[in-house]
Short mmCIF file of C-alpha atoms in Angstrom, two decimals:
data_model
loop_
_atom_site.label_atom_id
_atom_site.label_comp_id
_atom_site.label_asym_id
_atom_site.label_seq_id
_atom_site.Cartn_x
_atom_site.Cartn_y
_atom_site.Cartn_z
CA MET A 1 5.34 4.18 -10.70
CA SER A 2 5.70 3.05 -7.12
CA LYS A 3 6.00 5.53 -4.30
CA PRO A 4 9.21 5.67 -2.27
CA VAL A 5 9.08 4.10 1.18
CA VAL A 6 10.47 5.97 4.19
CA ALA A 7 11.00 4.22 7.53
CA ILE A 8 11.51 5.70 10.99
CA VAL A 9 14.03 4.00 13.30
CA GLY A 10 15.10 4.97 16.81
CA ARG A 11 15.28 4.07 20.50
CA PRO A 12 12.16 3.93 22.68
CA ASN A 13 10.92 7.34 23.86
CA VAL A 14 12.89 9.47 21.42
CA GLY A 15 9.63 10.49 19.73
CA LYS A 16 9.18 8.01 16.86
CA SER A 17 5.42 7.85 17.24
CA THR A 18 5.09 11.60 17.75
CA LEU A 19 6.95 12.19 14.51
CA PHE A 20 4.94 9.52 12.71
CA ASN A 21 1.67 11.05 13.90
CA VAL A 22 2.71 14.58 12.98
CA LEU A 23 3.60 13.41 9.47
CA ALA A 24 0.57 11.18 9.08
CA GLY A 25 -1.78 13.59 10.80
CA GLY A 26 -2.82 17.19 10.42
CA MET A 27 -0.42 18.59 7.88
CA ILE A 28 -0.69 15.59 5.68
CA SER A 29 -3.41 13.68 3.90
CA ILE A 30 -4.00 10.23 5.26
CA VAL A 31 -6.08 7.75 3.33
CA LYS A 32 -9.38 7.02 5.04
CA ASP A 33 -9.57 3.53 6.42
CA THR A 34 -11.30 0.98 4.29
CA PRO A 35 -14.62 -0.19 5.72
CA GLY A 36 -14.14 -3.47 7.52
CA VAL A 37 -10.41 -3.05 7.84
CA THR A 38 -8.96 -2.08 11.17
CA ARG A 39 -5.28 -1.49 11.44
CA ASP A 40 -2.91 -0.03 13.89
CA ARG A 41 -1.28 2.70 11.94
CA ILE A 42 1.95 1.07 10.84
CA TYR A 43 2.05 3.02 7.61
CA ALA A 44 0.59 6.20 6.19
CA ASP A 45 0.53 7.88 2.81
CA VAL A 46 2.27 11.21 3.04
CA ASN A 47 2.45 14.05 0.57
CA TRP A 48 5.19 16.67 0.85
CA LEU A 49 5.15 19.52 -1.69
CA ASP A 50 4.59 17.52 -4.87
CA LYS A 51 6.05 14.24 -3.66
CA ASP A 52 4.11 11.26 -2.39
CA PHE A 53 5.69 8.60 -0.24
CA THR A 54 4.69 5.83 2.14
CA LEU A 55 5.84 6.31 5.72
CA ILE A 56 6.48 3.27 7.90
CA ASP A 57 6.81 3.17 11.66
CA THR A 58 9.07 0.22 12.43
CA GLY A 59 8.45 0.64 16.17
CA GLY A 60 6.28 -1.76 18.02
CA ILE A 61 6.77 -3.37 21.35
CA GLU A 62 8.86 -1.19 23.67
CA PRO A 63 11.24 -3.44 25.62
CA GLU A 64 12.37 -3.08 29.25
CA SER A 65 16.07 -3.76 29.54
CA LYS A 66 19.09 -2.24 27.80
CA ASP A 67 20.22 -5.39 25.92
CA ILE A 68 16.74 -6.01 24.65
CA ILE A 69 16.50 -2.39 23.53
CA LEU A 70 19.57 -2.82 21.36
CA SER A 71 18.43 -6.11 19.85
CA GLN A 72 14.98 -4.62 19.17
CA MET A 73 16.52 -1.58 17.55
CA ARG A 74 18.70 -3.79 15.38
CA GLU A 75 15.61 -5.71 14.36
CA GLN A 76 13.78 -2.49 13.49
CA ALA A 77 16.78 -1.14 11.62
CA GLN A 78 16.93 -4.40 9.67
CA ILE A 79 13.27 -4.08 8.67
CA ALA A 80 13.96 -0.51 7.57
CA ILE A 81 17.08 -1.50 5.63
CA ASP A 82 15.17 -4.34 3.94
CA THR A 83 12.13 -2.40 2.90
CA ALA A 84 12.75 1.34 2.81
CA ASP A 85 14.22 3.66 0.19
CA VAL A 86 15.15 6.26 2.81
CA ILE A 87 15.60 5.83 6.57
CA ILE A 88 14.90 8.50 9.18
CA PHE A 89 17.11 7.75 12.18
CA ILE A 90 15.72 9.67 15.12
CA THR A 91 17.69 10.52 18.30
CA ASP A 92 16.99 12.66 21.35
CA VAL A 93 18.95 15.83 22.13
CA ARG A 94 18.05 15.63 25.85
CA GLN A 95 19.30 12.10 26.37
CA GLY A 96 22.33 12.88 24.21
CA LEU A 97 24.28 10.33 22.21
CA VAL A 98 23.79 6.84 23.60
CA ASP A 99 25.76 3.67 22.97
CA SER A 100 22.88 1.92 21.20
CA ASP A 101 22.55 4.93 18.85
CA SER A 102 26.13 4.34 17.70
CA LYS A 103 25.64 0.62 17.22
CA VAL A 104 22.52 1.12 15.11
CA ALA A 105 24.22 3.94 13.19
CA ASP A 106 27.01 1.48 12.23
CA MET A 107 24.42 -0.93 10.92
CA LEU A 108 22.67 1.78 8.91
CA ARG A 109 25.93 3.11 7.53
CA ARG A 110 27.01 -0.33 6.34
CA SER A 111 23.67 -0.86 4.59
CA GLY A 112 24.48 1.89 2.11
CA LYS A 113 20.85 3.07 2.27
CA PRO A 114 20.30 6.85 2.44
CA VAL A 115 19.84 7.88 6.08
CA VAL A 116 18.56 11.22 7.37
CA LEU A 117 19.80 11.72 10.93
CA VAL A 118 17.22 13.60 12.97
CA VAL A 119 17.77 15.02 16.46
CA ASN A 120 14.42 15.44 18.19
CA LYS A 121 13.17 17.56 21.08
CA VAL A 122 15.11 20.65 19.97
CA ASP A 123 12.40 23.14 20.83
CA ASN A 124 14.88 25.98 21.14
CA PHE A 125 17.49 26.09 18.40
CA ASP A 126 19.80 28.62 20.09
CA LYS A 127 19.88 26.71 23.35
CA PHE A 128 20.34 23.17 22.02
CA MET A 129 22.51 23.59 18.92
CA PRO A 130 25.80 22.79 20.72
CA ASP A 131 24.23 19.48 21.87
CA VAL A 132 23.04 18.75 18.34
CA TYR A 133 26.61 18.92 17.01
CA GLU A 134 27.54 15.97 19.22
CA PHE A 135 25.57 13.74 16.84
CA TYR A 136 28.08 14.38 14.03
CA ASN A 137 30.07 11.69 15.86
CA LEU A 138 27.70 9.04 14.55
CA GLY A 139 29.32 9.49 11.15
CA ILE A 140 26.08 9.32 9.17
CA GLY A 141 25.90 12.90 7.95
CA ASP A 142 24.58 16.21 9.21
CA PRO A 143 22.11 16.01 12.06
CA VAL A 144 18.79 17.76 11.32
CA PRO A 145 17.38 19.41 14.47
CA ILE A 146 13.60 19.11 14.91
CA SER A 147 10.93 19.17 17.55
CA ALA A 148 8.20 16.73 16.54
CA ALA A 149 5.96 17.88 19.41
CA SER A 150 6.25 21.57 18.47
CA ARG A 151 6.44 20.82 14.73
CA LEU A 152 9.70 22.70 14.30
CA GLY A 153 12.17 21.82 11.55
CA ILE A 154 9.82 19.25 9.99
CA GLY A 155 9.97 20.95 6.57
CA ASP A 156 13.79 20.96 6.51
CA MET A 157 13.76 17.31 7.48
CA LEU A 158 11.31 16.37 4.71
CA ASP A 159 13.39 18.33 2.17
CA GLN A 160 16.39 16.19 3.15
CA VAL A 161 14.34 13.00 2.93
CA ALA A 162 12.93 13.93 -0.50
CA GLU A 163 16.42 14.59 -1.88
CA HIS A 164 17.07 10.88 -1.67
CA PHE A 165 13.98 9.85 -3.64
CA PRO A 166 14.84 8.21 -6.95
CA GLU A 167 14.35 10.57 -9.89
CA HIS A 168 10.87 9.55 -10.96
CA GLY A 169 12.01 5.98 -11.53
CA ARG A 170 13.33 6.38 -15.04
CA GLU A 171 14.35 2.74 -15.17
CA GLU A 172 10.90 1.67 -14.06
CA GLU A 173 9.11 3.81 -16.60
CA GLU A 174 10.47 1.77 -19.49
CA ASP A 175 9.61 -1.51 -17.83
CA GLU A 176 6.20 -2.22 -19.28
CA ARG A 177 6.00 -5.75 -17.93
CA PRO A 178 3.02 -6.49 -15.68
CA ARG A 179 4.05 -6.60 -12.02
CA ILE A 180 2.16 -9.00 -9.80
CA ALA A 181 2.51 -9.10 -6.01
CA ILE A 182 1.67 -12.32 -4.21
CA VAL A 183 0.53 -11.50 -0.69
CA GLY A 184 -1.23 -13.26 2.14
CA LYS A 185 -0.76 -14.60 5.64
CA PRO A 186 2.25 -16.83 6.36
CA ASN A 187 1.91 -20.45 5.14
CA VAL A 188 -1.01 -20.00 2.75
CA GLY A 189 1.21 -21.23 -0.09
CA LYS A 190 2.54 -18.04 -1.69
CA SER A 191 5.94 -19.53 -2.51
CA SER A 192 4.48 -22.82 -3.70
CA ILE A 193 2.37 -20.94 -6.21
CA ILE A 194 5.42 -19.10 -7.58
CA ASN A 195 7.48 -22.30 -7.72
CA LYS A 196 4.69 -24.11 -9.53
CA LEU A 197 4.30 -21.25 -12.02
CA LEU A 198 8.04 -21.31 -12.63
CA GLY A 199 8.05 -25.06 -13.18
CA GLU A 200 10.44 -25.70 -16.02
CA GLN A 201 10.23 -22.13 -17.18
CA ARG A 202 12.73 -20.86 -14.65
CA VAL A 203 14.06 -17.75 -16.37
CA ILE A 204 15.91 -15.34 -14.18
CA VAL A 205 15.38 -14.93 -10.49
CA SER A 206 16.79 -11.51 -9.81
CA ASP A 207 17.96 -12.15 -6.30
CA ILE A 208 20.66 -9.54 -5.97
CA ALA A 209 21.99 -8.95 -2.50
CA GLY A 210 21.54 -5.39 -1.34
CA THR A 211 18.74 -4.51 -3.76
CA THR A 212 16.28 -2.14 -2.17
CA ARG A 213 13.71 -4.71 -1.21
CA ASP A 214 13.81 -8.12 0.26
CA ALA A 215 10.75 -9.07 -1.71
CA ILE A 216 12.25 -11.23 -4.41
CA ASP A 217 11.30 -10.49 -8.00
CA THR A 218 10.90 -13.44 -10.31
CA ASP A 219 10.56 -13.05 -14.07
CA ILE A 220 8.31 -15.60 -15.71
CA VAL A 221 7.61 -15.92 -19.42
CA TYR A 222 4.27 -17.46 -20.34
CA ASN A 223 3.03 -17.75 -23.93
CA GLY A 224 5.78 -15.41 -25.04
CA LYS A 225 4.79 -12.69 -22.57
CA GLU A 226 6.89 -11.62 -19.61
CA TYR A 227 5.53 -11.15 -16.09
CA VAL A 228 7.31 -10.02 -12.94
CA PHE A 229 6.14 -11.70 -9.74
CA ILE A 230 6.93 -9.98 -6.46
CA ASP A 231 7.05 -12.51 -3.64
CA THR A 232 6.81 -11.37 -0.05
CA ALA A 233 7.42 -14.77 1.48
CA GLY A 234 11.15 -14.14 1.76
CA LEU A 235 12.79 -14.38 5.13
CA ARG A 236 11.34 -16.60 7.79
CA ARG A 237 11.87 -15.23 11.28
CA LYS A 238 11.74 -17.95 13.88
CA ASN A 239 12.33 -16.20 17.16
CA LYS A 240 10.02 -13.24 16.88
CA ILE A 241 7.02 -12.49 18.98
CA LYS A 242 3.86 -13.05 16.98
CA GLU A 243 2.89 -9.38 17.12
CA GLU A 244 6.23 -8.28 15.69
CA LEU A 245 5.99 -10.89 12.96
CA GLU A 246 2.55 -9.71 11.97
CA ARG A 247 3.73 -6.11 11.92
CA TYR A 248 6.75 -7.10 9.87
CA SER A 249 4.68 -8.99 7.34
CA ILE A 250 2.27 -6.05 6.98
CA ILE A 251 5.18 -3.69 6.31
CA ARG A 252 6.44 -6.06 3.64
CA THR A 253 2.98 -6.39 2.16
CA VAL A 254 2.70 -2.60 1.87
CA THR A 255 6.02 -2.31 0.04
CA ALA A 256 5.22 -5.18 -2.33
CA VAL A 257 1.70 -3.91 -3.10
CA GLU A 258 3.11 -0.44 -3.71
CA ARG A 259 5.22 -1.78 -6.60
CA ALA A 260 2.58 -4.00 -8.20
CA ASP A 261 -0.08 -3.54 -10.88
CA VAL A 262 -2.08 -6.58 -9.80
CA VAL A 263 -2.18 -8.13 -6.34
CA LEU A 264 -2.91 -11.81 -5.80
CA ILE A 265 -4.32 -12.25 -2.31
CA VAL A 266 -3.73 -15.88 -1.41
CA ILE A 267 -6.17 -17.48 1.02
CA ASP A 268 -5.92 -20.96 2.53
CA ALA A 269 -9.07 -22.86 1.52
CA THR A 270 -8.82 -25.13 4.54
CA GLU A 271 -8.77 -22.15 6.94
CA GLY A 272 -11.37 -20.02 5.24
CA VAL A 273 -11.18 -16.25 4.88
CA THR A 274 -10.04 -14.43 8.05
CA GLU A 275 -9.77 -10.98 9.60
CA GLN A 276 -6.05 -10.95 8.78
CA ASP A 277 -6.89 -11.68 5.12
CA ALA A 278 -9.22 -8.67 5.17
CA LYS A 279 -6.43 -6.50 6.60
CA ILE A 280 -4.06 -7.53 3.82
CA ALA A 281 -6.75 -7.12 1.15
CA GLY A 282 -7.53 -3.65 2.51
CA ILE A 283 -3.97 -2.52 1.76
CA ALA A 284 -4.32 -3.42 -1.92
CA HIS A 285 -7.85 -1.96 -2.09
CA GLU A 286 -6.77 1.38 -0.60
CA ARG A 287 -4.02 1.66 -3.16
CA GLY A 288 -6.39 1.05 -6.05
CA LYS A 289 -4.64 -2.05 -7.39
CA GLY A 290 -6.04 -4.79 -9.56
CA ILE A 291 -7.09 -7.62 -7.26
CA ILE A 292 -7.47 -11.37 -7.66
CA ILE A 293 -8.36 -13.46 -4.63
CA VAL A 294 -6.63 -16.80 -5.03
CA VAL A 295 -8.10 -19.55 -2.87
CA ASN A 296 -5.28 -22.10 -2.61
CA LYS A 297 -5.37 -25.75 -1.42
CA TRP A 298 -8.76 -26.17 -3.09
CA ASP A 299 -7.90 -29.83 -3.70
CA ALA A 300 -8.01 -30.39 0.09
CA ILE A 301 -11.68 -29.41 0.40
CA GLU A 302 -14.51 -31.95 0.48
CA LYS A 303 -16.91 -30.73 -2.18
CA ASN A 304 -20.49 -31.05 -3.26
CA ASP A 305 -22.36 -29.05 -5.88
CA LYS A 306 -22.85 -26.09 -3.50
CA THR A 307 -19.32 -25.81 -2.09
CA MET A 308 -17.95 -23.19 -4.41
CA ARG A 309 -21.07 -21.03 -4.25
CA GLU A 310 -21.03 -21.09 -0.46
CA TYR A 311 -17.32 -20.31 -0.39
CA ASP A 312 -17.80 -17.44 -2.82
CA SER A 313 -20.44 -15.82 -0.68
CA GLU A 314 -18.34 -16.17 2.49
CA VAL A 315 -15.34 -14.52 0.79
CA ARG A 316 -17.59 -11.76 -0.54
CA ARG A 317 -19.04 -11.22 2.93
CA VAL A 318 -15.70 -10.80 4.72
CA LEU A 319 -14.23 -8.74 1.88
CA SER A 320 -17.42 -6.79 1.27
CA PHE A 321 -15.47 -3.55 0.64
CA MET A 322 -14.14 -4.96 -2.63
CA PRO A 323 -17.02 -6.60 -4.52
CA TYR A 324 -15.12 -6.08 -7.80
CA ALA A 325 -12.29 -8.48 -6.88
CA GLU A 326 -11.97 -11.63 -8.98
CA ILE A 327 -11.96 -14.99 -7.18
CA MET A 328 -10.08 -18.11 -8.33
CA TYR A 329 -9.84 -21.57 -6.83
CA VAL A 330 -6.46 -23.23 -7.33
CA SER A 331 -4.10 -25.80 -5.93
CA ALA A 332 -0.37 -25.14 -5.93
CA GLU A 333 0.08 -28.77 -4.92
CA THR A 334 -1.62 -30.27 -8.01
CA GLY A 335 -1.25 -27.23 -10.27
CA GLN A 336 -5.04 -27.16 -10.73
CA ARG A 337 -6.18 -24.02 -12.64
CA LEU A 338 -2.86 -22.25 -12.10
CA ASN A 339 -2.32 -21.64 -15.81
CA LYS A 340 -5.67 -19.80 -15.88
CA LEU A 341 -4.05 -17.22 -13.61
CA TYR A 342 -2.32 -15.51 -16.54
CA ASP A 343 -5.58 -14.92 -18.41
CA LYS A 344 -7.08 -13.42 -15.26
CA ILE A 345 -4.02 -11.20 -14.73
CA ASP A 346 -4.16 -10.00 -18.35
CA MET A 347 -7.87 -9.28 -18.05
CA VAL A 348 -7.45 -7.32 -14.79
CA ILE A 349 -4.59 -5.24 -16.22
CA GLU A 350 -6.67 -4.50 -19.29
CA ASN A 351 -9.48 -3.29 -17.02
CA GLN A 352 -7.08 -1.26 -14.87
CA THR A 353 -5.88 0.61 -17.94
CA LEU A 354 -9.21 0.89 -19.76
CA ARG A 355 -10.15 4.41 -20.90
CA ILE A 356 -13.77 5.26 -21.65
CA ALA A 357 -14.66 8.08 -24.04
CA THR A 358 -16.26 11.08 -22.34
CA GLY A 359 -19.26 11.02 -24.66
CA VAL A 360 -20.07 7.43 -23.77
CA LEU A 361 -19.69 8.10 -20.04
CA ASN A 362 -22.11 11.00 -20.22
CA GLU A 363 -24.66 8.88 -22.06
CA ILE A 364 -24.45 6.28 -19.29
CA MET A 365 -24.80 8.98 -16.66
CA ALA A 366 -27.81 10.60 -18.37
CA GLU A 367 -29.51 7.21 -18.59
CA ALA A 368 -28.73 6.45 -14.93
CA VAL A 369 -30.15 9.81 -13.82
CA ALA A 370 -33.30 9.23 -15.87
CA MET A 371 -33.80 5.84 -14.21
CA GLN A 372 -33.17 6.99 -10.67
CA GLN A 373 -33.70 10.60 -9.61
CA PRO A 374 -30.68 12.12 -7.85
CA PRO A 375 -31.24 12.85 -4.14
CA SER A 376 -32.55 16.22 -2.96
CA ASP A 377 -32.35 17.98 0.36
CA LYS A 378 -34.64 20.76 1.66
CA GLY A 379 -36.05 21.26 -1.81
CA LYS A 380 -32.66 21.48 -3.48
CA ARG A 381 -31.99 18.72 -5.98
CA LEU A 382 -28.62 17.35 -7.00
CA LYS A 383 -27.77 18.10 -10.64
CA LEU A 384 -25.11 16.09 -12.44
CA TYR A 385 -23.56 18.12 -15.25
CA TYR A 386 -20.75 16.11 -16.66
CA ILE A 387 -18.47 13.10 -16.09
CA THR A 388 -15.02 12.41 -17.47
CA GLN A 389 -12.24 9.89 -16.90
CA VAL A 390 -9.00 11.51 -15.74
CA ALA A 391 -6.68 8.57 -15.02
CA VAL A 392 -6.07 4.84 -15.23
CA LYS A 393 -4.57 2.34 -12.74
CA PRO A 394 -7.16 2.52 -11.21
CA PRO A 395 -9.67 4.09 -13.60
CA THR A 396 -10.51 7.46 -12.03
CA PHE A 397 -13.48 9.66 -12.85
CA VAL A 398 -14.49 13.22 -12.03
CA ILE A 399 -18.17 14.11 -11.78
CA PHE A 400 -19.20 17.76 -11.91
CA VAL A 401 -22.32 18.59 -9.88
CA ASN A 402 -24.16 21.64 -8.60
CA ASP A 403 -23.68 20.81 -4.92
CA LYS A 404 -21.17 18.35 -3.50
CA GLU A 405 -23.09 17.99 -0.23
CA LEU A 406 -26.03 16.45 -2.10
CA MET A 407 -23.91 13.78 -3.77
CA HIS A 408 -24.40 10.93 -1.36
CA PHE A 409 -22.03 8.01 -1.23
CA SER A 410 -24.89 5.73 -2.24
CA TYR A 411 -25.57 7.68 -5.43
CA THR A 412 -21.91 7.54 -6.41
CA ARG A 413 -22.07 3.79 -5.80
CA TYR A 414 -25.18 3.61 -8.02
CA LEU A 415 -23.34 5.37 -10.86
CA GLU A 416 -20.34 3.09 -10.37
CA ASN A 417 -22.61 0.07 -10.75
CA LYS A 418 -24.06 1.49 -13.96
CA ILE A 419 -20.57 2.05 -15.39
CA ARG A 420 -19.59 -1.47 -14.36
CA GLU A 421 -22.73 -2.88 -16.01
CA ALA A 422 -21.59 -1.28 -19.25
CA PHE A 423 -17.85 -2.00 -19.12
CA GLY A 424 -17.28 -4.68 -16.50
CA PHE A 425 -14.05 -3.34 -14.98
CA ARG A 426 -13.72 -6.71 -13.26
CA GLY A 427 -10.84 -7.00 -10.83
CA THR A 428 -10.19 -3.29 -10.39
CA SER A 429 -11.54 -0.63 -8.08
CA LEU A 430 -12.83 2.61 -9.57
CA LYS A 431 -12.20 6.01 -8.01
CA PHE A 432 -14.65 8.90 -8.18
CA PHE A 433 -14.06 12.55 -7.37
CA VAL A 434 -16.96 14.95 -7.11
CA ARG A 435 -16.37 18.58 -8.08
CA GLU A 436 -18.73 21.49 -7.75
CA ARG A 437 -19.63 23.82 -10.59
CA LYS A 438 -21.92 26.74 -10.12
CA ASP A 439 -24.57 27.19 -12.82
CA LYS A 440 -22.82 30.41 -13.87
CA GLU A 441 -19.62 28.55 -14.78
CA ARG A 442 -21.35 26.24 -17.19
#
């Protein structure tokens, strides 16, 4: 089940980033950054009451002049309309209602997407309420007064936002078909791969105008089995500043990855693996998806008997935070090895949904502990009592120990390796939670 996506839109200096940081910061859990992946915080995982959603800041470069402000805001609104399930449109009670607010409101209203109109900088409700009412004139519903800086009204705002979330995706629940997102930098051959896979088997390309996402879903049947490919190539924007384009493509990557079971990270063999590839891979890794690294344009590489080995180790080095990822060498141009993709996808999904019996897990753990003593600190030794699997997609385990502080990251990694030695789990990350149990509770 994919999480809803919420985007923030508004003029410069109305408090978009303040609101984003309040939501992504203290009161809310934010996923720790993946080692080796730096990112400006364009998106954050937010939890409100019992609802999880992905928050996107469409902001970016703050322009100078009035006309540019409007065109930038339109651009940001368009990104939000394309990718978000709910849009937070933020205005400023002190600047009042401005012409560009109305123009963007028209755009949002026509999109038919749910919009929550937020009036910021209301740090005194009694004093500012008359000014808040002015925003009814935008015609996009009741304005919600907040002060992002003083954290007032945030709860009411989030309640409004959450009302628009789809009821736990009933339609999606029944859809058992594997969903595969194809992501990567521009021009690495994402669309060519999809077109080649489609070949003569073009079934249905569900390209319905006004669907929630602009990532286009393509249904492909292979060997009697149906797959849904989510393509983020989509719109090409010619006139945008590079920075905006990169930001835009990251936002689209996040929304595509969010909906997928398996992510194909496409890398251009002729360019080698880059920092930007690592950024994109980090998004899929953080979200615990099945991952296959697809090195495209392999036909264009001069090869000797060491080429693939050398390439492998370079990819592993740059993407060192995901040693479990599968790597494939293909050519969309010649179709080389592309049909092998389905077997890999099936294998990764099988591993993502694999459940291991508790008894077996505890045998593996006991053996691992016997082979390598758990760490101790100031005479106190770590004791591992019990391990059990609590979820799939990705496989998630809870380990009960006597003292969480003693459970070093490296020992968790050691146990993970032992579990992988026994069951493979190729292509999927594994998550581990460590819980404390006092001896008395046992």
